[in-house]
Coordinates of C-alpha atoms in Angstrom, one line a residue:
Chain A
X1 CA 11.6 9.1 12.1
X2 CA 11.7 10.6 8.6
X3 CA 15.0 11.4 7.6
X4 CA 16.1 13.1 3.6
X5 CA 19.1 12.1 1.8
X6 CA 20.2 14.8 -0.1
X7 CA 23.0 14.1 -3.2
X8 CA 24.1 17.6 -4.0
X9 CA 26.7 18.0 -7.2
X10 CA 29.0 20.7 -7.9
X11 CA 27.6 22.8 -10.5
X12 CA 29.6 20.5 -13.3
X13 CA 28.5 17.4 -12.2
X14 CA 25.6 17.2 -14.3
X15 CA 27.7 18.1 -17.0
X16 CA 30.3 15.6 -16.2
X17 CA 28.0 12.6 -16.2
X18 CA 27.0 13.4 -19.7
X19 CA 30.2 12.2 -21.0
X20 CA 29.9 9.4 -18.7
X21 CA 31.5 6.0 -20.5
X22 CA 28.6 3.8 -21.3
X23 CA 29.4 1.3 -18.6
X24 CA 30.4 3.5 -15.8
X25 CA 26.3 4.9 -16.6
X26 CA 25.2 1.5 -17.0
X27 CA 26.9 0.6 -13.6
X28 CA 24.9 4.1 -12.0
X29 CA 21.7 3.2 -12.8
X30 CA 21.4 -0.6 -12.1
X31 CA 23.1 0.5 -8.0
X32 CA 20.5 2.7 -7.8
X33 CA 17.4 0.9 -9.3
X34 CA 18.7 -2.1 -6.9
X35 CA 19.2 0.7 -3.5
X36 CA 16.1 2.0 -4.0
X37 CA 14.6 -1.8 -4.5
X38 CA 16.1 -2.6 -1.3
X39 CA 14.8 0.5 0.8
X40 CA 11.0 -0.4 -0.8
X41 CA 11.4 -3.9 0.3
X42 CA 12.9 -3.0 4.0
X43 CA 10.0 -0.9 4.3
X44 CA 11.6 2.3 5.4
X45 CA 11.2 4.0 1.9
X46 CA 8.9 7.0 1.6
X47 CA 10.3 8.7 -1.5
X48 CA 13.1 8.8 -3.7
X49 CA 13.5 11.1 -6.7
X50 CA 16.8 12.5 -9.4
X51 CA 16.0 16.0 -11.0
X52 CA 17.0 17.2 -14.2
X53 CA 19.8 19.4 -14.9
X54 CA 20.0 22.6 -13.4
X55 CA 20.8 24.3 -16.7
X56 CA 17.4 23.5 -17.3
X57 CA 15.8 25.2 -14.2
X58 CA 14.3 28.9 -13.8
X59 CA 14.3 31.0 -10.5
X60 CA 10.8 32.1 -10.1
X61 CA 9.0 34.9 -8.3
X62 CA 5.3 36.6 -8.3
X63 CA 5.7 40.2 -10.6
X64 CA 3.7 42.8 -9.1
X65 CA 0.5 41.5 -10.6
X66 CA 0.8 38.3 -8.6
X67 CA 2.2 36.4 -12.0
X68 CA 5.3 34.2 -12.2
X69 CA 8.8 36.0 -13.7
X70 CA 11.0 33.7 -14.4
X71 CA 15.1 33.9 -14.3
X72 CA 17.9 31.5 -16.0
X73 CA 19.9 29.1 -13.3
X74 CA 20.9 31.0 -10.3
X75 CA 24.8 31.8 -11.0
X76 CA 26.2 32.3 -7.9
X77 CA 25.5 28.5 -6.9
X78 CA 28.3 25.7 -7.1
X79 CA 26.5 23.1 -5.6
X80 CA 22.6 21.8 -7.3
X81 CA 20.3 19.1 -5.7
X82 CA 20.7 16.5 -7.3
X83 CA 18.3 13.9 -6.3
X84 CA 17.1 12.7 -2.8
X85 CA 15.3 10.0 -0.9
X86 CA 13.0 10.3 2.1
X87 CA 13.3 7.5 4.2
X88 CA 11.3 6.4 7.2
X89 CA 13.4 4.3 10.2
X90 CA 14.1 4.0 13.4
X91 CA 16.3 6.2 14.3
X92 CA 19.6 8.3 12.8
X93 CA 22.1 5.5 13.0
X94 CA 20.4 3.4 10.1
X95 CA 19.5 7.1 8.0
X96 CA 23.5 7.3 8.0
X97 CA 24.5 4.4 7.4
X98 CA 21.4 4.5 4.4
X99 CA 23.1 7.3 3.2
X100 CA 27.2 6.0 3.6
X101 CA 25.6 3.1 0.9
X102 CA 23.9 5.8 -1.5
X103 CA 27.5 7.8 -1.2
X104 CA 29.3 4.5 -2.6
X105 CA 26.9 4.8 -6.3
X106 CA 29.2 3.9 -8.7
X107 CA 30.4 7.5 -10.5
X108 CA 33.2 8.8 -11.6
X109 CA 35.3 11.1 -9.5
X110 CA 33.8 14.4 -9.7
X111 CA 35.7 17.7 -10.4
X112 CA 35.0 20.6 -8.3
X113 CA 34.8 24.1 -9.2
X114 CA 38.4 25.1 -7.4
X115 CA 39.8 22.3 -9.1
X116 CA 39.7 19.2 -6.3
X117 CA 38.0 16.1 -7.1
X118 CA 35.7 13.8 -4.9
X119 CA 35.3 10.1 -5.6
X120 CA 32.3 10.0 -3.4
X121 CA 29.6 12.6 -3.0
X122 CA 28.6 13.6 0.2
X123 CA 25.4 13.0 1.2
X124 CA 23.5 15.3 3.3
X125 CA 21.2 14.1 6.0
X126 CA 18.3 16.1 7.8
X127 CA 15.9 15.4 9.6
X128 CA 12.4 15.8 8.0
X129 CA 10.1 17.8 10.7
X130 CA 6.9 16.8 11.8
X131 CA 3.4 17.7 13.3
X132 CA 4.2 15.7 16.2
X133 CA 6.5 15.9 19.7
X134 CA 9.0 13.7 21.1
X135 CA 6.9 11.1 23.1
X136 CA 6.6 13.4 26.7
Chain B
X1 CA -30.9 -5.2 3.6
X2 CA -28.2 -3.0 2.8
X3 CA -25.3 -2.9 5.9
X4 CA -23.5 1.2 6.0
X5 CA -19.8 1.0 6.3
X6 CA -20.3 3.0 9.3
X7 CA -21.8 -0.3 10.7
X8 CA -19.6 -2.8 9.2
X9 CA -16.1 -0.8 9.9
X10 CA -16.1 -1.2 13.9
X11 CA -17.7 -4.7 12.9
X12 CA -15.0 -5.9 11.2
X13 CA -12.3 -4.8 13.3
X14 CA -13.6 -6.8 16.1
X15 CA -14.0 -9.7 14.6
X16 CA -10.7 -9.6 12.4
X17 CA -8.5 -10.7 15.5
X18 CA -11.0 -13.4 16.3
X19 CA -11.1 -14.5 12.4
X20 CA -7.3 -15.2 12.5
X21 CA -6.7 -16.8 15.8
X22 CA -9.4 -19.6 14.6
X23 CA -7.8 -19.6 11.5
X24 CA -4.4 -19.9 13.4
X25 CA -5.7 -22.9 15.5
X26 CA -6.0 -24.9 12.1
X27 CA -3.0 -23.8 10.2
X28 CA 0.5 -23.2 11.2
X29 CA 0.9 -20.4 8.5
X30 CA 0.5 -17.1 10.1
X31 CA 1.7 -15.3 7.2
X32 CA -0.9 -16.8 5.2
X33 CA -3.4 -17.1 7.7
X34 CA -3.1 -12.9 8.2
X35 CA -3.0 -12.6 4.4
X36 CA -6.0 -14.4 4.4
X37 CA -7.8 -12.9 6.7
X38 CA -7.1 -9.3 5.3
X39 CA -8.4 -10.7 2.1
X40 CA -11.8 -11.6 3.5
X41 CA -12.1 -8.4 5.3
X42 CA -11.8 -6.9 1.9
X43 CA -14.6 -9.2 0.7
X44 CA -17.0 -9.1 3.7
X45 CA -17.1 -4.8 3.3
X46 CA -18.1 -5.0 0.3
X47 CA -20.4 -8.1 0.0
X48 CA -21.9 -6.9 3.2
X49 CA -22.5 -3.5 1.9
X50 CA -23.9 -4.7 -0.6
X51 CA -26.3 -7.4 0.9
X52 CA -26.5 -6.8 4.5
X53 CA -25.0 -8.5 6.9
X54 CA -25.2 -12.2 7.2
X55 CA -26.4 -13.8 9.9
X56 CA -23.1 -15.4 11.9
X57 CA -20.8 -12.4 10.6
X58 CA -17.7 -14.1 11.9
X59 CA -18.6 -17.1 10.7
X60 CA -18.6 -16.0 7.4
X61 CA -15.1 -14.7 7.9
X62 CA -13.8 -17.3 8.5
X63 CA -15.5 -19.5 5.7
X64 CA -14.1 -17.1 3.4
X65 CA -10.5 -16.8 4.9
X66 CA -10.5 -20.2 5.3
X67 CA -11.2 -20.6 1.5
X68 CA -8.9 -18.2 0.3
X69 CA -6.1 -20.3 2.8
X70 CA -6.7 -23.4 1.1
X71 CA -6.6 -22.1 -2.5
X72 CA -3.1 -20.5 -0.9
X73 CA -2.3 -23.9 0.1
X74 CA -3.2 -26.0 -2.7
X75 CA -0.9 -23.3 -5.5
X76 CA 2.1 -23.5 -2.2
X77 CA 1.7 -27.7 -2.4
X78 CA 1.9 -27.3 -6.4
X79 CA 4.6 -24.9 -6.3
X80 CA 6.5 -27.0 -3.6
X81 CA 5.9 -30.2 -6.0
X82 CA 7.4 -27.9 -8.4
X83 CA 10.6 -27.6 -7.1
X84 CA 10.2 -31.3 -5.6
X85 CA 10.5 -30.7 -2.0
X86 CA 8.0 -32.5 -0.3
X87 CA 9.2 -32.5 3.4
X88 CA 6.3 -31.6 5.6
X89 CA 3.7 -31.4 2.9
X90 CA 1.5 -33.8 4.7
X91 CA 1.4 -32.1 7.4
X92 CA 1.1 -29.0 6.0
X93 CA -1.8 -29.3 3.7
X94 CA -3.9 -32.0 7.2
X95 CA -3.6 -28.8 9.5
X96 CA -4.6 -26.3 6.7
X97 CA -7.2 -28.1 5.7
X98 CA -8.9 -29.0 8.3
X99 CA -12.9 -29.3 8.8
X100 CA -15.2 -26.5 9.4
X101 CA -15.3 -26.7 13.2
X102 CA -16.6 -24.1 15.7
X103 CA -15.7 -20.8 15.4
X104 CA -14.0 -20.2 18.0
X105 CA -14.3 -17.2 20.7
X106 CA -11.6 -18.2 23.3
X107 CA -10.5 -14.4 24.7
X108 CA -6.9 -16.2 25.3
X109 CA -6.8 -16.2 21.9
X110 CA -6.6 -12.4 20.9
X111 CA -3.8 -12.1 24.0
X112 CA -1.7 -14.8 22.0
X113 CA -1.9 -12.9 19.1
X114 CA -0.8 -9.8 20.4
X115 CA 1.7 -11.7 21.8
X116 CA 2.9 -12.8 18.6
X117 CA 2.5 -9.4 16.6
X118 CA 4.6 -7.4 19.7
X119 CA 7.2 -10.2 19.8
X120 CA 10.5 -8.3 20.6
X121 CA 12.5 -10.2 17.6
X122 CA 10.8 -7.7 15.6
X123 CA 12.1 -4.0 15.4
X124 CA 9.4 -1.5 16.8
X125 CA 8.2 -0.5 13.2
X126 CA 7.3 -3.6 12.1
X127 CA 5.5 -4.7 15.5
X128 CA 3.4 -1.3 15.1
X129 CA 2.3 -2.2 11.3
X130 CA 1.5 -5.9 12.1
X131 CA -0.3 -5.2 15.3
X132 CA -2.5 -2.9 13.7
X133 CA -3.4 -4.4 10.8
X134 CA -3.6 -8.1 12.3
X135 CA -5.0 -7.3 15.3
X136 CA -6.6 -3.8 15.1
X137 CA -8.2 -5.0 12.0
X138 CA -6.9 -1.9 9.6
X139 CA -5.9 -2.2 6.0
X140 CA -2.5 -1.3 4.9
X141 CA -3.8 1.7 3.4
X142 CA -5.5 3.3 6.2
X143 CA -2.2 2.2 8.2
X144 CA 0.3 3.7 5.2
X145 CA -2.2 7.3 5.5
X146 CA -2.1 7.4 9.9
X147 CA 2.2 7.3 9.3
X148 CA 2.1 9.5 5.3
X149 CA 4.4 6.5 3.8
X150 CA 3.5 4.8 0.8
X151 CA 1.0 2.4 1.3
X152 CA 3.8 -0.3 0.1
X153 CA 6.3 0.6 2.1
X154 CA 3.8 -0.7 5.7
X155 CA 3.2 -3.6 3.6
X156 CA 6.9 -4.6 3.5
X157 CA 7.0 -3.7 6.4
X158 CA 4.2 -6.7 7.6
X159 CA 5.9 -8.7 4.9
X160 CA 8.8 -8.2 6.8
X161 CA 7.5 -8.7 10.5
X162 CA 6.0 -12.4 9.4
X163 CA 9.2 -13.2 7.9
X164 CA 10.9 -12.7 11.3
X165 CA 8.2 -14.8 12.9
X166 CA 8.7 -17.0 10.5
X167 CA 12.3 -17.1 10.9
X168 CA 12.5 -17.1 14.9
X169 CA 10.2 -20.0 15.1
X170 CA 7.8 -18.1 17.7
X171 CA 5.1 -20.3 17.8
X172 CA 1.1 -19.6 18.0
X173 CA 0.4 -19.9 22.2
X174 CA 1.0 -18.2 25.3
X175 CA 3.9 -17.7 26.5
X176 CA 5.4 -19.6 29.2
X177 CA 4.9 -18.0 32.6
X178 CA 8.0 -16.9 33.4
X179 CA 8.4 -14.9 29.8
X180 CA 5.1 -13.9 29.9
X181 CA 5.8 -10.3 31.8
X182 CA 8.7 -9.0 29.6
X183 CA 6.4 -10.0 26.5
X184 CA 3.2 -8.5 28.0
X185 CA 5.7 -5.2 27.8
X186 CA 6.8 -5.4 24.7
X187 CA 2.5 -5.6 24.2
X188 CA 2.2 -2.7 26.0
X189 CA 5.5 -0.7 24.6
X190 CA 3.8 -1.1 21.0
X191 CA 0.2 0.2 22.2
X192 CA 1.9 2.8 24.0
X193 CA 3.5 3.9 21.0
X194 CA 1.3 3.8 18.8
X195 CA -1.1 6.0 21.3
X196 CA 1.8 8.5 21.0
X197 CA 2.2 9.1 17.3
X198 CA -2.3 9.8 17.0
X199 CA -2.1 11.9 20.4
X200 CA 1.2 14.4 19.9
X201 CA 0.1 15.5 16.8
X202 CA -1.3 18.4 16.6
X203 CA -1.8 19.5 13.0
X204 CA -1.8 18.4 9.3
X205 CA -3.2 15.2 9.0
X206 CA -4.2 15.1 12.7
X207 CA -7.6 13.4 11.3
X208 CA -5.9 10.2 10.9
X209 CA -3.7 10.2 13.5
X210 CA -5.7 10.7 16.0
X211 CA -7.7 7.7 15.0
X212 CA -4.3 5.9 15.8
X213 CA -5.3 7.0 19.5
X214 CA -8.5 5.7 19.6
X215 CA -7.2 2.5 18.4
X216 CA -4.3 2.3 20.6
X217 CA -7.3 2.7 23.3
X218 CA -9.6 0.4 21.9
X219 CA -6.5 -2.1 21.9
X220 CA -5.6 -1.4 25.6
X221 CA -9.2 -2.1 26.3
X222 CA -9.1 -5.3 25.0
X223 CA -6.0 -6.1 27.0
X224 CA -7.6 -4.8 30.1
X225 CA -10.5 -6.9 29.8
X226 CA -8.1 -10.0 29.4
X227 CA -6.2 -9.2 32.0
X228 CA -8.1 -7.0 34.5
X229 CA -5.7 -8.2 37.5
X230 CA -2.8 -6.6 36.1
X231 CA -2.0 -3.3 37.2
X232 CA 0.4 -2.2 34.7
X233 CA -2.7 -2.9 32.0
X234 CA -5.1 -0.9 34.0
X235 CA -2.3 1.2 34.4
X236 CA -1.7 2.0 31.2
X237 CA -4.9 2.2 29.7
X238 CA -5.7 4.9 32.7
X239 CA -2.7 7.0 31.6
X240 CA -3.9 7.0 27.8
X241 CA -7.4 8.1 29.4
X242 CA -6.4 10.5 30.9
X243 CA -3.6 12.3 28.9
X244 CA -6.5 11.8 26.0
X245 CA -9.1 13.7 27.5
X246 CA -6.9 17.0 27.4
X247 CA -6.8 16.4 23.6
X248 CA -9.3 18.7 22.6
X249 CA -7.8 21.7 24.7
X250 CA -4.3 20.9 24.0
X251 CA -4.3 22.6 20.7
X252 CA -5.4 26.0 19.3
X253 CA -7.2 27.2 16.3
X254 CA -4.5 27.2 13.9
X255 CA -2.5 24.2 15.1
X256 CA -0.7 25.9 17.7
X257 CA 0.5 24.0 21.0
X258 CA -1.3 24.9 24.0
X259 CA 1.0 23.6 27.6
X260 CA -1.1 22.1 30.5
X261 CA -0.6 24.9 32.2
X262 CA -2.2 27.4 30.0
X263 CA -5.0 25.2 28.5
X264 CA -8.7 25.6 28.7
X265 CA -9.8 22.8 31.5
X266 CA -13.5 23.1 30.7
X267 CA -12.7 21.8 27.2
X268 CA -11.2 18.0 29.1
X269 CA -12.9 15.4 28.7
X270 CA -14.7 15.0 32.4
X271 CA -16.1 11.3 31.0
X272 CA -12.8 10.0 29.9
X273 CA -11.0 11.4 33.2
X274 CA -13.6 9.9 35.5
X275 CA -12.7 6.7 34.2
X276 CA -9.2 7.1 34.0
X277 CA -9.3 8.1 37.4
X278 CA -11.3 4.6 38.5
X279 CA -8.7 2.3 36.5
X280 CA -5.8 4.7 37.9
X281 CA -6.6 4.1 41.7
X282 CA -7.8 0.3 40.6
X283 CA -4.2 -0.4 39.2
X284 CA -2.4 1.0 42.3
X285 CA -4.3 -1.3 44.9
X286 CA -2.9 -4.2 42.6
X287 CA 0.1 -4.0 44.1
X288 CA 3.8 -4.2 42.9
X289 CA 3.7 -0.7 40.7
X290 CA 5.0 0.1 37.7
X291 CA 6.0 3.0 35.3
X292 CA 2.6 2.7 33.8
X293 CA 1.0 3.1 37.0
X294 CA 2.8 5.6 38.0
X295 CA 2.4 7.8 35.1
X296 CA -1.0 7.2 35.0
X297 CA -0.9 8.7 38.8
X298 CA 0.8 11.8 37.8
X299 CA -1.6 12.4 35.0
X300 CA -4.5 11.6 37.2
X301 CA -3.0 14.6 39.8
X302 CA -3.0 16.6 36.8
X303 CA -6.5 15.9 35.6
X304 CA -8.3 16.5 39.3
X305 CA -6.7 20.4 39.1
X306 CA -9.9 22.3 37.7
X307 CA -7.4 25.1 38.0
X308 CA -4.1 25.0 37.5
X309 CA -3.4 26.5 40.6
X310 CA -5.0 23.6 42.5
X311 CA -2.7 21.1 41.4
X312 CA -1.3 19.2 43.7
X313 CA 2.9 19.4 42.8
X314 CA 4.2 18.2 46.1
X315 CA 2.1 14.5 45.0
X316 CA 3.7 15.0 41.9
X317 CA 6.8 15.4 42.8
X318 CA 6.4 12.5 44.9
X319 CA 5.3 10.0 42.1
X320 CA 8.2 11.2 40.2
X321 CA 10.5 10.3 43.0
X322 CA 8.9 6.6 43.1
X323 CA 9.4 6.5 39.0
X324 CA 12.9 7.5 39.6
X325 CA 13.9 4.9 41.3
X326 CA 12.0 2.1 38.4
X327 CA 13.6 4.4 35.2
X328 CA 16.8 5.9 34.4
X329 CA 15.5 7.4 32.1
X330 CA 16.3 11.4 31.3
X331 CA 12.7 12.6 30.5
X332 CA 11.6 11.6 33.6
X333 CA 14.9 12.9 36.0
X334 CA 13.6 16.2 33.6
X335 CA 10.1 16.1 34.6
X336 CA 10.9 16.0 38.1
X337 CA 13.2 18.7 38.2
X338 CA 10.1 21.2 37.2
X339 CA 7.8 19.2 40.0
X340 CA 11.1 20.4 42.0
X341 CA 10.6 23.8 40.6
X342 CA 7.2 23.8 40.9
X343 CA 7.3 22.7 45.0
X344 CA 10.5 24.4 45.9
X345 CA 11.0 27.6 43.4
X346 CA 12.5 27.3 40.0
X347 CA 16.5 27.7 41.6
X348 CA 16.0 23.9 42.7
X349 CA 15.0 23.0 39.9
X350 CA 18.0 24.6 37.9
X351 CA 20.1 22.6 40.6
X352 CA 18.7 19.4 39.9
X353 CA 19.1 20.5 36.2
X354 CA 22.6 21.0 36.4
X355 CA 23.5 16.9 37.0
X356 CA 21.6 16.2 33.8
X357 CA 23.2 18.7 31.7
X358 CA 26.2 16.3 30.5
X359 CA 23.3 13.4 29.9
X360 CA 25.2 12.3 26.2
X361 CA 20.6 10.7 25.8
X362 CA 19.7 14.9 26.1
X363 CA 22.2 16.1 24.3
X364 CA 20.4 16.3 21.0
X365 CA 16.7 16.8 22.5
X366 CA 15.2 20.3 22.8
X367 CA 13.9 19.1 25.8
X368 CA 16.5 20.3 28.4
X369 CA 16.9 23.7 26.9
X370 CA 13.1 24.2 27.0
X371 CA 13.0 23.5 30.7
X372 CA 16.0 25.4 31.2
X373 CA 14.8 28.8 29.7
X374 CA 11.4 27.9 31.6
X375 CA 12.7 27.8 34.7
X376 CA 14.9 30.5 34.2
X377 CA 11.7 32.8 32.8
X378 CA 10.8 32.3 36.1
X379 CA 14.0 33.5 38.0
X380 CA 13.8 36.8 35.9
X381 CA 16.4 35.7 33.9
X382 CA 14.4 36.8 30.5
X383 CA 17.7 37.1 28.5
X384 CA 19.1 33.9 28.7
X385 CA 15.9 32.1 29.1
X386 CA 15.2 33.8 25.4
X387 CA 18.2 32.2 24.2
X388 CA 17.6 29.0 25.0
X389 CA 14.6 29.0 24.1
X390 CA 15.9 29.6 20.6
X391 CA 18.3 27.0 20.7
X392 CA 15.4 24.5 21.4
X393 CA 13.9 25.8 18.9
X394 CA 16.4 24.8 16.6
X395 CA 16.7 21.6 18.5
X396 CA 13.2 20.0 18.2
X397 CA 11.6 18.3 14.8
X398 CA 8.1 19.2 15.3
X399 CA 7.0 22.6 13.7
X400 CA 3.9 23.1 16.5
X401 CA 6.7 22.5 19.2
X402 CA 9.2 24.9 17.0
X403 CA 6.8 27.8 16.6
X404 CA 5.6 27.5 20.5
X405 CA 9.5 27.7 21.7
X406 CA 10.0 30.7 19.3
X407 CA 6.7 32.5 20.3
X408 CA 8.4 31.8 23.8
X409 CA 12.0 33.3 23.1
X410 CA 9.5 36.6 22.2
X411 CA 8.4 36.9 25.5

């Protein structure tokens, strides 16, 4: 069963890990080069990718003529995709407990837009939907 | 003369399990062995393409495996003398090494291996990769495309499986008698599954996946012909048969699922049901019957119905009763609620329903709610049976399934 694992940020987060100390961003990267090494190797990864800032992003839709117009960041949102892995395995217990180890990425404690701070982000889970049934 | 890969494909795939059990019989590496194996597969399509085939094809195999196993065993000796451990060595490189006897077509052989590649130390995954590249004869690419992972992420996953062989110790013969029937399910658990995932697809990249039916098929044939006494075998390769034969009426034009009751019975496979039908009956006067058998039975009631009206429920529901007592499990206390319905009226099936409501297994399926609205389509209730159909809609992870339930809920 294909499951995402969705790391959302509040909209400051990217913003935030800019000013990252060097080590804490040293720290980031080498826990998530080494999860997604382990994933590969366990065989249960299918994808796994970290997307730029949303400051950099444009909301796009066809104009009457059928071409693209494009907008700034959408900003209403507080929360942006961050990054995400697909992973393939046997069932939801091991996608949660895939995502309770991506939640523990070293990071520093995020502020939220009402103030609040999270040392952990959440990760969202969800089933990816296929072209088959449940066995009958 | 030039060999098409049309010709060498099927071929190969043959002659891949038989490649690596001789292999096997000289070397204790099956790791290696496999490795090897794949490698002169690799070879052998295109030097064969190229040159036509040679004259003893699985001879050649297994000159080449074998080759390819002792150059891996002459860098693993070096590298062991490397690091100075030496334990075994002898051993290692005698049986490795060993002479250029018969190749070897003992059936037993391909049984053991299947044995091996369905051993239940190794989660269901990895058994599914492993079996069907070491035994089914597929590369890890065609594999990776039948699943849509990365093509690395199956070959960790073999990597994986012959580490846990490796680990547990499982060694390269039959099983003793007494284990040999739970293994023989774990065989036929794998093959079952991987029957599943090529024949409930109904869209996308239903190309390759249903070619993961076809080999589930051609691996249940294999077994059968090994073990044509057993009725669970026989069993299970009728129930494939015969839930496979609907395949080509099971789906619309644009993806969309078509249920047994409403599909076009000219469009079944009559060929495919005939036999399934022969093997069904066979595996029933074996005696002692299992779930295999017994599903095969139900499907077989099914398949004789040239019109849906004709089918025989009260058998149905009868064969269900039997199954009930082998299986707690859910699905099938499900499916014979709607025989229930289907002999009795849908307000005993409801009943029947009602005990498996608080069933913690159906909590998260869609399953219960889609029988639920159905039956209760059927009692006039149109309101509540729209309902649920919506909340299996939103229940279920296949889109076909999702857009059927929805087009349902519409009336």
């Amino acid at each position: 069963m294909k499951y995402m694992l969705i790391m959302n940020t509040p909209r400051d987060g990217y913003a935030q890990y800019m000013k990252w100390p060097r080590k804490l961003l040293e720290a980031n990267a080498v826990f998530m080069q080494a999860f997604t090494k382990k994933l590969k190797e366990a065989g249960e990864l299918v994808a796994a990718e970290g997307l730029g800032s949303p400051d950099q992003a444009k909301l796009v839709r066809a104009g009457q003529d059928g071409k693209p117009i494009t907008d700034g960041v959408f900003p209403e949102s507080k929360e942006f995709l961050a990054g995400y892995w697909i992973v393939d395995v046997e069932g939801e217990e091991r996608a949660l407990r895939i995502a309770a180890e991506a939640s523990t990425a070293p990071g520093q404690s995020v502020t939220r837009s009402d103030g609040s701070t999270i040392d952990h982000l959440w990760i969202e889970v969800r089933q990816v939907m296929g072209s088959h049934e449940d066995v009958e | 003369m030039k060999a098409s890969l049309e010709q060498i494909e099927p071929l190969l795939r043959d002659l891949a399990p038989r490649a690596l059990a001789t292999l096997m019989r000289r070397c204790d590496d099956f790791a290696a062995a496999e490795d090897a194996v794949q490698e002169a597969l690799i070879a052998a399509s295109a030097q064969w393409t190229r040159e036509g085939l040679p004259d003893a094809p699985c001879a050649w195999l297994v000159r080449v495996a074998q080759r390819r196993l002792t150059d891996h065993v002459r860098s693993e000796i070096a590298r062991r003398r490397r690091e100075a451990t030496v334990a075994a060595e002898g051993s290692f490189a005698a049986t490795a090494c060993a002479g250029e006897e018969e190749v070897g077509r003992d059936p037993d052989e391909a049984l053991v291996l299947l044995f091996m590649c369905c051993h239940p130390a190794l989660s269901t995954t990895s058994a599914i990769a492993l079996t069907l590249r070491a035994v089914g004869g597929l590369t890890t690419a065609e594999i990776a495309r039948a699943f849509l992972v990365p093509e690395s992420t199956i070959g960790q996953r073999i990597s994986r499986a012959k580490q846990s062989i490796k680990a547990s110790g499982i060694p390269f013969r039959m099983p003793d008698a007494g284990a040999r029937s739970e293994r023989l399910s774990s065989v036929l658990h794998v093959l079952y599954l991987i029957f599943n995932e090529g024949y409930t697809t109904s869209s996308g990249s239903a190309l390759h996946r249903t070619d993961l039916s076809n080999e589930a098929i051609r691996l249940a044939r294999q077994v059968q012909a090994l073990l044509p006494q057993n009725g669970e075998v026989a069993g299970l390769l009728a129930l494939m048969l015969l839930t496979d034969a609907r395949r080509a009426a099971r789906t619309g034009p644009h993806g969309e699922l078509i249920p047994l009751d409403e599909q076009d019975r000219n469009r079944w496979d009559r060929e495919a049901i005939a036999e399934g039908l022969a093997l069904a009956s066979h595996a029933l006067s074996l005696g002692s019957v299992g779930e295999y058998q017994l599903l095969a039975a139900i499907a077989a009631v099914h398949d004789e119905a040239t019109r849906v009206e004709d089918t025989d429920w009260p058998q149905i529901r009868a064969l269900y009763d039997m199954l009930l007592r082998l299986t707690d499990n859910p699905m099938v206390a499900l499916n014979h609620a709607i025989a229930t319905a289907m002999v009795e009226g849908p307000a005993a099936g409801l009943a029947l329903i009602e005990t498996l409501r608080d069933d913690e297994r159906l909590r998260h399926s869609h399953r219960l709610d889609a029988v639920r609205a159905h039956l209760l389509e059927r009692s006039g209730e149109r309101e509540m049976a729209a309902a649920l159909y919506r909340q299996a809609a939103s229940k279920t992870t296949s889109i076909p399934e999702r857009n059927y339930l929805l087009m349902k809920a519409e009336g």
